[in-house]
mmCIF file of C-alpha atoms in Angstrom:
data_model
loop_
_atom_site.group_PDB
_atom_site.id
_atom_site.type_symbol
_atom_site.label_atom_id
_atom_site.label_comp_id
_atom_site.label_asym_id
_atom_site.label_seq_id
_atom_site.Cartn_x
_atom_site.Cartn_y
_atom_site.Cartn_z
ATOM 1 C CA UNK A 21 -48.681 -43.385 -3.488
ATOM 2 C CA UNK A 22 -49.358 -39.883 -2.479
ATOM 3 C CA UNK A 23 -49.168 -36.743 -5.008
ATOM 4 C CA UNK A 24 -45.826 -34.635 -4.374
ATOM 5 C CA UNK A 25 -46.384 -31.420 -4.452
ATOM 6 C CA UNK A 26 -43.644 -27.947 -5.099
ATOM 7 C CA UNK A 27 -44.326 -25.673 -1.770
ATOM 8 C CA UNK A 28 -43.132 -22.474 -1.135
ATOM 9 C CA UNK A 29 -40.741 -23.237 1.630
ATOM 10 C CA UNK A 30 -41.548 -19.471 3.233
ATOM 11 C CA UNK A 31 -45.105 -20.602 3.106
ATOM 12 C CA UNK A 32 -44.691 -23.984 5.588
ATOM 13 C CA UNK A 33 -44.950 -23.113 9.471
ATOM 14 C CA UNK A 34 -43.579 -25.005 12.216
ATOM 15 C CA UNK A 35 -46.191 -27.756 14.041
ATOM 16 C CA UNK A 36 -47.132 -25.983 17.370
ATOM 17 C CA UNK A 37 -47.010 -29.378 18.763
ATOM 18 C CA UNK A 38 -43.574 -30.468 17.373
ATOM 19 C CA UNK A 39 -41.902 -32.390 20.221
ATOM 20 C CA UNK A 40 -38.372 -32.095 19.424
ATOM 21 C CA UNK A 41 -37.266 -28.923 20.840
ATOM 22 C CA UNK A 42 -33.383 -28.851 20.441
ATOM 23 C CA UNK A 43 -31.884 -29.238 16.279
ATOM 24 C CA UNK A 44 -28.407 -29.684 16.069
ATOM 25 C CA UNK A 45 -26.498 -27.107 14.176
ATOM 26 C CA UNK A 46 -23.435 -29.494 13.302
ATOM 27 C CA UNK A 47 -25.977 -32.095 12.182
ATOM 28 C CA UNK A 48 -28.523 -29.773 10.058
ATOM 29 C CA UNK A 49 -25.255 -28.479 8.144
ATOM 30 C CA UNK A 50 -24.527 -32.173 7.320
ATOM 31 C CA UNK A 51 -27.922 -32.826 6.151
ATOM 32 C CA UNK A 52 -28.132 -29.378 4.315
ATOM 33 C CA UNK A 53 -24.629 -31.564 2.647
ATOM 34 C CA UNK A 54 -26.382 -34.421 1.553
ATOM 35 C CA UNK A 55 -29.727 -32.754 0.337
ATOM 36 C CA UNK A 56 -27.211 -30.667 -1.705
ATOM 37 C CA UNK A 57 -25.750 -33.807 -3.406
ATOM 38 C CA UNK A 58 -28.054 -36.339 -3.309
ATOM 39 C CA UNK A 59 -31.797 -34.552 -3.259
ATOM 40 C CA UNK A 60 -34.696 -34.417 -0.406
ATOM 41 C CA UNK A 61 -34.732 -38.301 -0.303
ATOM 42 C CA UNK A 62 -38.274 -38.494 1.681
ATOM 43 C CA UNK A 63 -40.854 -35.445 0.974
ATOM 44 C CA UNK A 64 -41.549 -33.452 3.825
ATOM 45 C CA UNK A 65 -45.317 -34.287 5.083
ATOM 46 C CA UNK A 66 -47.795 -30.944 5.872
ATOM 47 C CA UNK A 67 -51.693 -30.057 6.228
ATOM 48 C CA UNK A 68 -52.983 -27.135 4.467
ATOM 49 C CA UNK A 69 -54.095 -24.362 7.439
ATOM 50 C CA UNK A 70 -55.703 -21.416 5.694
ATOM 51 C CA UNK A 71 -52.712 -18.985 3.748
ATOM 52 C CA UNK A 72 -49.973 -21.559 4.828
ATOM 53 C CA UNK A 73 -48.996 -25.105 5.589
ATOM 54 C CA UNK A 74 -48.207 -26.577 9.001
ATOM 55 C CA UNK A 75 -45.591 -28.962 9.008
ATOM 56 C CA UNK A 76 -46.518 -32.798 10.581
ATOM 57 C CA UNK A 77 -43.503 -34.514 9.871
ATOM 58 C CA UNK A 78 -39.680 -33.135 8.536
ATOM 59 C CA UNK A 79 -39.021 -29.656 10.279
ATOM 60 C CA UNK A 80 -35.525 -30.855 10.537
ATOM 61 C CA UNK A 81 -35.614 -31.977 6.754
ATOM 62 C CA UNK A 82 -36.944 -28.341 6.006
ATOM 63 C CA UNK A 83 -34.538 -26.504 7.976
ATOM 64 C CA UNK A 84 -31.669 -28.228 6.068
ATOM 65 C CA UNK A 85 -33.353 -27.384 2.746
ATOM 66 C CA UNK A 86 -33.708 -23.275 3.709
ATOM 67 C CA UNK A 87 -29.727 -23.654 4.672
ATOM 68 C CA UNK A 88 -29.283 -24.664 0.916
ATOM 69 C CA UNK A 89 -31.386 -21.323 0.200
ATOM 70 C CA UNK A 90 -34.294 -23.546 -1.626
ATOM 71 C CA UNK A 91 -37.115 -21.452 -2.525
ATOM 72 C CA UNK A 92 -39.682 -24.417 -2.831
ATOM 73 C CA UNK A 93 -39.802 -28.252 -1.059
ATOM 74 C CA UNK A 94 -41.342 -30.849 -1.888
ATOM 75 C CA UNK A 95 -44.305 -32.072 0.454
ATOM 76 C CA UNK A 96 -47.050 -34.673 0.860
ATOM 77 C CA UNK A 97 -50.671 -32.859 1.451
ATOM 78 C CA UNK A 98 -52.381 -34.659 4.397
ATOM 79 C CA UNK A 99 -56.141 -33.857 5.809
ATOM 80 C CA UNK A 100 -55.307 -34.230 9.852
ATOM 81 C CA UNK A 101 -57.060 -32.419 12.715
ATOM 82 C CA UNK A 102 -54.876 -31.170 15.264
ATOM 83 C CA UNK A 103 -54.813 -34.247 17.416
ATOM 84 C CA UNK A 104 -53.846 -36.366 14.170
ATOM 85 C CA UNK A 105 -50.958 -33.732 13.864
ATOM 86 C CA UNK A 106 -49.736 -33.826 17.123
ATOM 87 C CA UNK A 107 -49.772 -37.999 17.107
ATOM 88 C CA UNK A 108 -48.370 -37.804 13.936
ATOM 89 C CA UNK A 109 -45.205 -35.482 14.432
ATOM 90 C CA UNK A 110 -44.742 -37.495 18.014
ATOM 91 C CA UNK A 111 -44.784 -41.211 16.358
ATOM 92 C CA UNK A 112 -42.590 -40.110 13.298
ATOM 93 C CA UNK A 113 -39.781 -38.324 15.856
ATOM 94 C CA UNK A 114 -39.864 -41.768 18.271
ATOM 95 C CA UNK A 115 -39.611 -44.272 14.760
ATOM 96 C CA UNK A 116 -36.575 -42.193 14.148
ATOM 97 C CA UNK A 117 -35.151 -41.939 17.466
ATOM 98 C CA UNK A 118 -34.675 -38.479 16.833
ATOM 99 C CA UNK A 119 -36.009 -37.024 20.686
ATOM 100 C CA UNK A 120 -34.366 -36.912 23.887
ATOM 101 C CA UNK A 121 -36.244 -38.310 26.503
ATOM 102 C CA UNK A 122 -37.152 -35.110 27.947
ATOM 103 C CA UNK A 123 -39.172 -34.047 24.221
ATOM 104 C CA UNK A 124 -40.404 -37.282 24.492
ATOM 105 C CA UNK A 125 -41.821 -37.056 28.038
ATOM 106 C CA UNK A 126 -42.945 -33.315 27.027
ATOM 107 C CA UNK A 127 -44.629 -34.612 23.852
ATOM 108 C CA UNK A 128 -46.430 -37.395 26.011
ATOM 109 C CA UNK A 129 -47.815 -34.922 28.519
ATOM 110 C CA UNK A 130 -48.995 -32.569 25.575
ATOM 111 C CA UNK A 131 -50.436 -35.576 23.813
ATOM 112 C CA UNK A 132 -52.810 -36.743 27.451
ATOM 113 C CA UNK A 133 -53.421 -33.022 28.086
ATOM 114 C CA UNK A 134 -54.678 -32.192 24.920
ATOM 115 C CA UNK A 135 -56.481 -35.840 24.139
ATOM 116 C CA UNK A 136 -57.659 -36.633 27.649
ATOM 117 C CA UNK A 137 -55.789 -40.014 26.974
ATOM 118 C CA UNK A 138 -54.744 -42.165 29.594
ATOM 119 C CA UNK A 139 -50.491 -43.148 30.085
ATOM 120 C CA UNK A 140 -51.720 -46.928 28.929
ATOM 121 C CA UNK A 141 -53.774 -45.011 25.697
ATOM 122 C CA UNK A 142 -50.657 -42.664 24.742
ATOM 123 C CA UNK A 143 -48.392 -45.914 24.819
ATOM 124 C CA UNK A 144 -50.885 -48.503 22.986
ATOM 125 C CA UNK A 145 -50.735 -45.185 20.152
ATOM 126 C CA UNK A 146 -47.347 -44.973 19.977
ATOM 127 C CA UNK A 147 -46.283 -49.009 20.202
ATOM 128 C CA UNK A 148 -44.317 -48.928 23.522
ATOM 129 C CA UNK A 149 -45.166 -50.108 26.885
ATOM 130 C CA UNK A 150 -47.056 -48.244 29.557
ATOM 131 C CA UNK A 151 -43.781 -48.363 32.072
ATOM 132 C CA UNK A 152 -41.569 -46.992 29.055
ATOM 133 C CA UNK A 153 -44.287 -43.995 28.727
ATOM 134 C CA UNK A 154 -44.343 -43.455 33.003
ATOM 135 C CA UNK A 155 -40.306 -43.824 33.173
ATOM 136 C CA UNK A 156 -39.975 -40.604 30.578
ATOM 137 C CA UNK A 157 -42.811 -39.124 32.491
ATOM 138 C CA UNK A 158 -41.353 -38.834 35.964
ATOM 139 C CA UNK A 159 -37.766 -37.077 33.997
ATOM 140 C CA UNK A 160 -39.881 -33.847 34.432
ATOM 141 C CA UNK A 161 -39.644 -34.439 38.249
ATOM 142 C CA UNK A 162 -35.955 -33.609 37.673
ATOM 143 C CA UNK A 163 -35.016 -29.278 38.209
ATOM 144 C CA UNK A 164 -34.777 -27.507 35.013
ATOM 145 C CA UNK A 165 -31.244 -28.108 34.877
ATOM 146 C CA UNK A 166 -30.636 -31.755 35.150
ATOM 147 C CA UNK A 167 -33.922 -31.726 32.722
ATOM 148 C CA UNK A 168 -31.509 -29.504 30.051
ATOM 149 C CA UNK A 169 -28.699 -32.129 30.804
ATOM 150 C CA UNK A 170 -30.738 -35.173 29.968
ATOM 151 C CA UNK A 171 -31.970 -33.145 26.431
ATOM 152 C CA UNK A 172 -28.472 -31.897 25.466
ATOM 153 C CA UNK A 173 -26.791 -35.551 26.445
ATOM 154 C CA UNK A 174 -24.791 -34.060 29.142
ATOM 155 C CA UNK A 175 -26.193 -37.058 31.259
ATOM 156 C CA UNK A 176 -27.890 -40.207 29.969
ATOM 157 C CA UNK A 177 -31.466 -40.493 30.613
ATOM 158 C CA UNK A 178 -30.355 -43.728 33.002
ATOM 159 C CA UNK A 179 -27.973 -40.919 34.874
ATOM 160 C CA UNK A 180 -31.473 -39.275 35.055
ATOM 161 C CA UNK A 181 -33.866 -42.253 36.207
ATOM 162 C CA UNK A 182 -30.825 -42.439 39.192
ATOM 163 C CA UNK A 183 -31.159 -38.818 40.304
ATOM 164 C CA UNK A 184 -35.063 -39.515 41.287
ATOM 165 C CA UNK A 185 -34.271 -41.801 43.702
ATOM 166 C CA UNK A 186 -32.905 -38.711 45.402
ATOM 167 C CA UNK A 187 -34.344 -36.422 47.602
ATOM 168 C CA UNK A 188 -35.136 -32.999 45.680
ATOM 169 C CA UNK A 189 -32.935 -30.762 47.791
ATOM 170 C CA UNK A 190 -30.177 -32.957 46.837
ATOM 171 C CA UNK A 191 -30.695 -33.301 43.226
ATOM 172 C CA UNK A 192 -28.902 -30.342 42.032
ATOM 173 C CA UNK A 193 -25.521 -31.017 44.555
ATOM 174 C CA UNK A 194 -25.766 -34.906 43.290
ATOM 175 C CA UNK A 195 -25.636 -33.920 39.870
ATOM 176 C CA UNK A 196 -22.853 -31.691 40.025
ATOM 177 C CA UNK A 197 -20.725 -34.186 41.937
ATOM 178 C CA UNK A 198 -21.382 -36.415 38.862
ATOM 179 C CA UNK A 199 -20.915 -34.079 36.530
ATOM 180 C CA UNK A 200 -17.433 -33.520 38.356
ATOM 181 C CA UNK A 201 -16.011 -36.335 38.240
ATOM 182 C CA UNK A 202 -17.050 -37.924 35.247
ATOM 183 C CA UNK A 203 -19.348 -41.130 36.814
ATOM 184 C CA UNK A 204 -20.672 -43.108 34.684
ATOM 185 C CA UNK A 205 -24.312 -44.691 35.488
ATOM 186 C CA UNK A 206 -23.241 -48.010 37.583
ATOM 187 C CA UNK A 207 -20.764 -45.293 39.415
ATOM 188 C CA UNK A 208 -23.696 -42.660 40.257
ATOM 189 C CA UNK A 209 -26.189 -45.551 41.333
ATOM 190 C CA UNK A 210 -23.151 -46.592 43.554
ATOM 191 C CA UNK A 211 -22.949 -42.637 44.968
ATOM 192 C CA UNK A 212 -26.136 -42.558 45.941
ATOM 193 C CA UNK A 213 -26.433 -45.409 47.554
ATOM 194 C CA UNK A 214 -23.746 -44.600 49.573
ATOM 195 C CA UNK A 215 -25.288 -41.600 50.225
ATOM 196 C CA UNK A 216 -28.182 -43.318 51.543
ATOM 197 C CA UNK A 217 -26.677 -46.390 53.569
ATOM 198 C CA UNK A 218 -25.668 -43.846 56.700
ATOM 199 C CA UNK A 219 -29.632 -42.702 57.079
ATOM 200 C CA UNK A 220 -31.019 -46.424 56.196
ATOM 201 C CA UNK A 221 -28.045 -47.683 58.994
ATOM 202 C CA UNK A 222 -29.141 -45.177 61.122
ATOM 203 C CA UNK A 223 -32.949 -46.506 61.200
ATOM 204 C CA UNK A 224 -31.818 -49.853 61.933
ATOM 205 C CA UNK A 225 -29.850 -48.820 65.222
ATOM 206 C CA UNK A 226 -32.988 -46.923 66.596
ATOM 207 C CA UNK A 227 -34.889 -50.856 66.773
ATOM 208 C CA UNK A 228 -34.595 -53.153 69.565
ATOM 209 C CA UNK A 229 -35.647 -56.804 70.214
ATOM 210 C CA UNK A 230 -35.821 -57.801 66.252
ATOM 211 C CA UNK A 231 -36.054 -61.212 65.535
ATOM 212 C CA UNK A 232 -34.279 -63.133 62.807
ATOM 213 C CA UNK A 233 -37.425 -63.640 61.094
ATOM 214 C CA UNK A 234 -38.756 -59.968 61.116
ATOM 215 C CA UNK A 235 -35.213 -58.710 59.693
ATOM 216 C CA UNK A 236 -36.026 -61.189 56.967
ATOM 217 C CA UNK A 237 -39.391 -59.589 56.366
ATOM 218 C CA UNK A 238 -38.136 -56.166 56.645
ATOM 219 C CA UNK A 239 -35.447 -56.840 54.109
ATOM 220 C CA UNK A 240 -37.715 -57.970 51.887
ATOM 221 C CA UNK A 241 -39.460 -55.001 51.893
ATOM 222 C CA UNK A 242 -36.566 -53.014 51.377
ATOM 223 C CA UNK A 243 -35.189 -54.587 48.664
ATOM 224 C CA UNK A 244 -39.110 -54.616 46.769
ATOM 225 C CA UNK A 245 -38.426 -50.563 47.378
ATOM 226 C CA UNK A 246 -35.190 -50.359 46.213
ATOM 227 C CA UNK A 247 -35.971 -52.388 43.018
ATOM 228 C CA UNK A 248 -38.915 -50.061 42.659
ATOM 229 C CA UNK A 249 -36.428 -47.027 42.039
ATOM 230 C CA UNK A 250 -34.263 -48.774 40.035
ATOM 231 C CA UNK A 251 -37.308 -48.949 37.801
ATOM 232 C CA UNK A 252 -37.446 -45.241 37.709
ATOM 233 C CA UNK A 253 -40.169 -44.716 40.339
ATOM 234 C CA UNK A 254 -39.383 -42.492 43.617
ATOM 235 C CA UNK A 255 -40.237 -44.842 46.561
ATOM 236 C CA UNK A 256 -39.694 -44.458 49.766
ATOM 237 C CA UNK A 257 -40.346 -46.700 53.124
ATOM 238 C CA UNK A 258 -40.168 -45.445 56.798
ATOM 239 C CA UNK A 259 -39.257 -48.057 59.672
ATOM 240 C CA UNK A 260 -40.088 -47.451 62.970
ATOM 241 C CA UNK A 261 -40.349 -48.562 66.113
ATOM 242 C CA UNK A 262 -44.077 -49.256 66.891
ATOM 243 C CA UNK A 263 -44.021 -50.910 70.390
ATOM 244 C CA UNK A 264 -44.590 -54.160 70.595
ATOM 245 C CA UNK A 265 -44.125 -53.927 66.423
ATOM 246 C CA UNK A 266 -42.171 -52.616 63.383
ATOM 247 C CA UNK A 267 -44.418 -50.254 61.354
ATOM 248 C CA UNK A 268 -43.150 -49.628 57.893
ATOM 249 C CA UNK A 269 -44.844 -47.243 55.591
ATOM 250 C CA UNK A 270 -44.197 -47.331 51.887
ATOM 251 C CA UNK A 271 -45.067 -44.870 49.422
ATOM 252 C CA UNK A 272 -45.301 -45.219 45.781
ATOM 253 C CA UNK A 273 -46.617 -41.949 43.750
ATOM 254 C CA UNK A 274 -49.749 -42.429 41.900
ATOM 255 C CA UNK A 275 -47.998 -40.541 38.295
#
């Protein structure tokens, strides 16, 4: 077991690469509570950098203890680099469930920019699957606003997930209807598919002389699209009439 160590708590910095961005005040007071009463259960973990110590995992645990007005906390020393740090403070905020899925896309992005790792590297690091990695990913797609929603729990991250499946410029009016009236996520996948029947219906009446079999084969296709967003991922096909055939065009973003 590691040494615990008495640190000045003025001395211990914040991680630069912390991914949780938003610390709720209600909750830090009832932590600040328990500390109070019951003690730091679990030693806050930093790296010595120079005059001071960086923090890799337990900002939130440290925050509660300067709300109790504790001049010293106790820590675990660790020897990281800066990429250790960063994986670090990521894995121990996702084992605790303790970031919205906009931190954790954020945290991702920092972790491949600064690492050159791949989507499929970041989630083999982290124990989750590529798709769960790419899902959080494309949440930064969403405007700064719905973004804030999906951090703050205004929306769910699934209310999120349903809003890329909408063109941009409609985003922001989509999300306000739904903010509006209250829908839950079955009732805002069922909006915007309504939304998009009367354009999809409207495809369909431009083509002449289809055949049984090629509406078969066109469904098909629509229905591999539209189970395509459901998985998160902004598809789109275009149908048109090609002649003497049906050309349909899909498009699937590479990220």
């Amino acid at each position: 077991m590691k040494e615990v160590k008495w640190i000045d708590a003025d001395l211990i910095v914040t991680n630069k690469n912390q991914p949780r961005l938003y610390f709720d005040d209600e909750a830090l007071a009832d932590l600040a509570l328990s500390i109070k009463y019951n003690g730091l259960l679990q030693p806050i973990v930093v790296r010595h950098m120079g005059d001071h110590y960086e923090i890799i995992a337990g900002e939130r645990r440290l925050r509660a203890c300067r709300l109790n007005g504790m001049d010293e906390v106790p820590c675990i020393l660790m020897e990281t680099s800066d990429l250790q740090s960063a994986e670090l403070a990521l894995i121990e905020n996702i084992q605790r469930q303790d970031l919205s899925a906009i931190e954790e896309a954020k945290a991702y992005v920092n972790l491949m920019r600064n690492s050159s790792m791949t989507q499929e590297e970041v989630a083999k690091k982290i124990g989750k699957s590529q798709a769960s990695v790419a899902n959080k990913i494309r949440l930064l797609n969403l405007p700064e606003e719905i973004q804030q929603a999906v951090s703050s729990g205004v929306i769910t991250e699934r209310h999120g997930r349903a809003l890329l499946s909408v063109e941009k410029e409609q985003q922001r009016n989509v999300y306000k209807t739904i903010i509006n009236k209250g829908y839950n996520v079955k009732k805002t996948e069922e909006y915007i598919q309504q939304l998009k029947e009367p354009k999809e219906a409207k495809k369909k009446s431009s083509l002449h002389g289809i055949t049984k079999h090629t509406k078969i084969a066109m469904n098909t296709i629509e229905q591999a699209v539209k189970m395509i967003n459901d998985g998160g991922i902004k598809a789109t096909v275009e149908t048109r009439d090609d002649g003497d055939a049906v050309m349909m065009v899909v498009r699937i973003p590479k990220q």
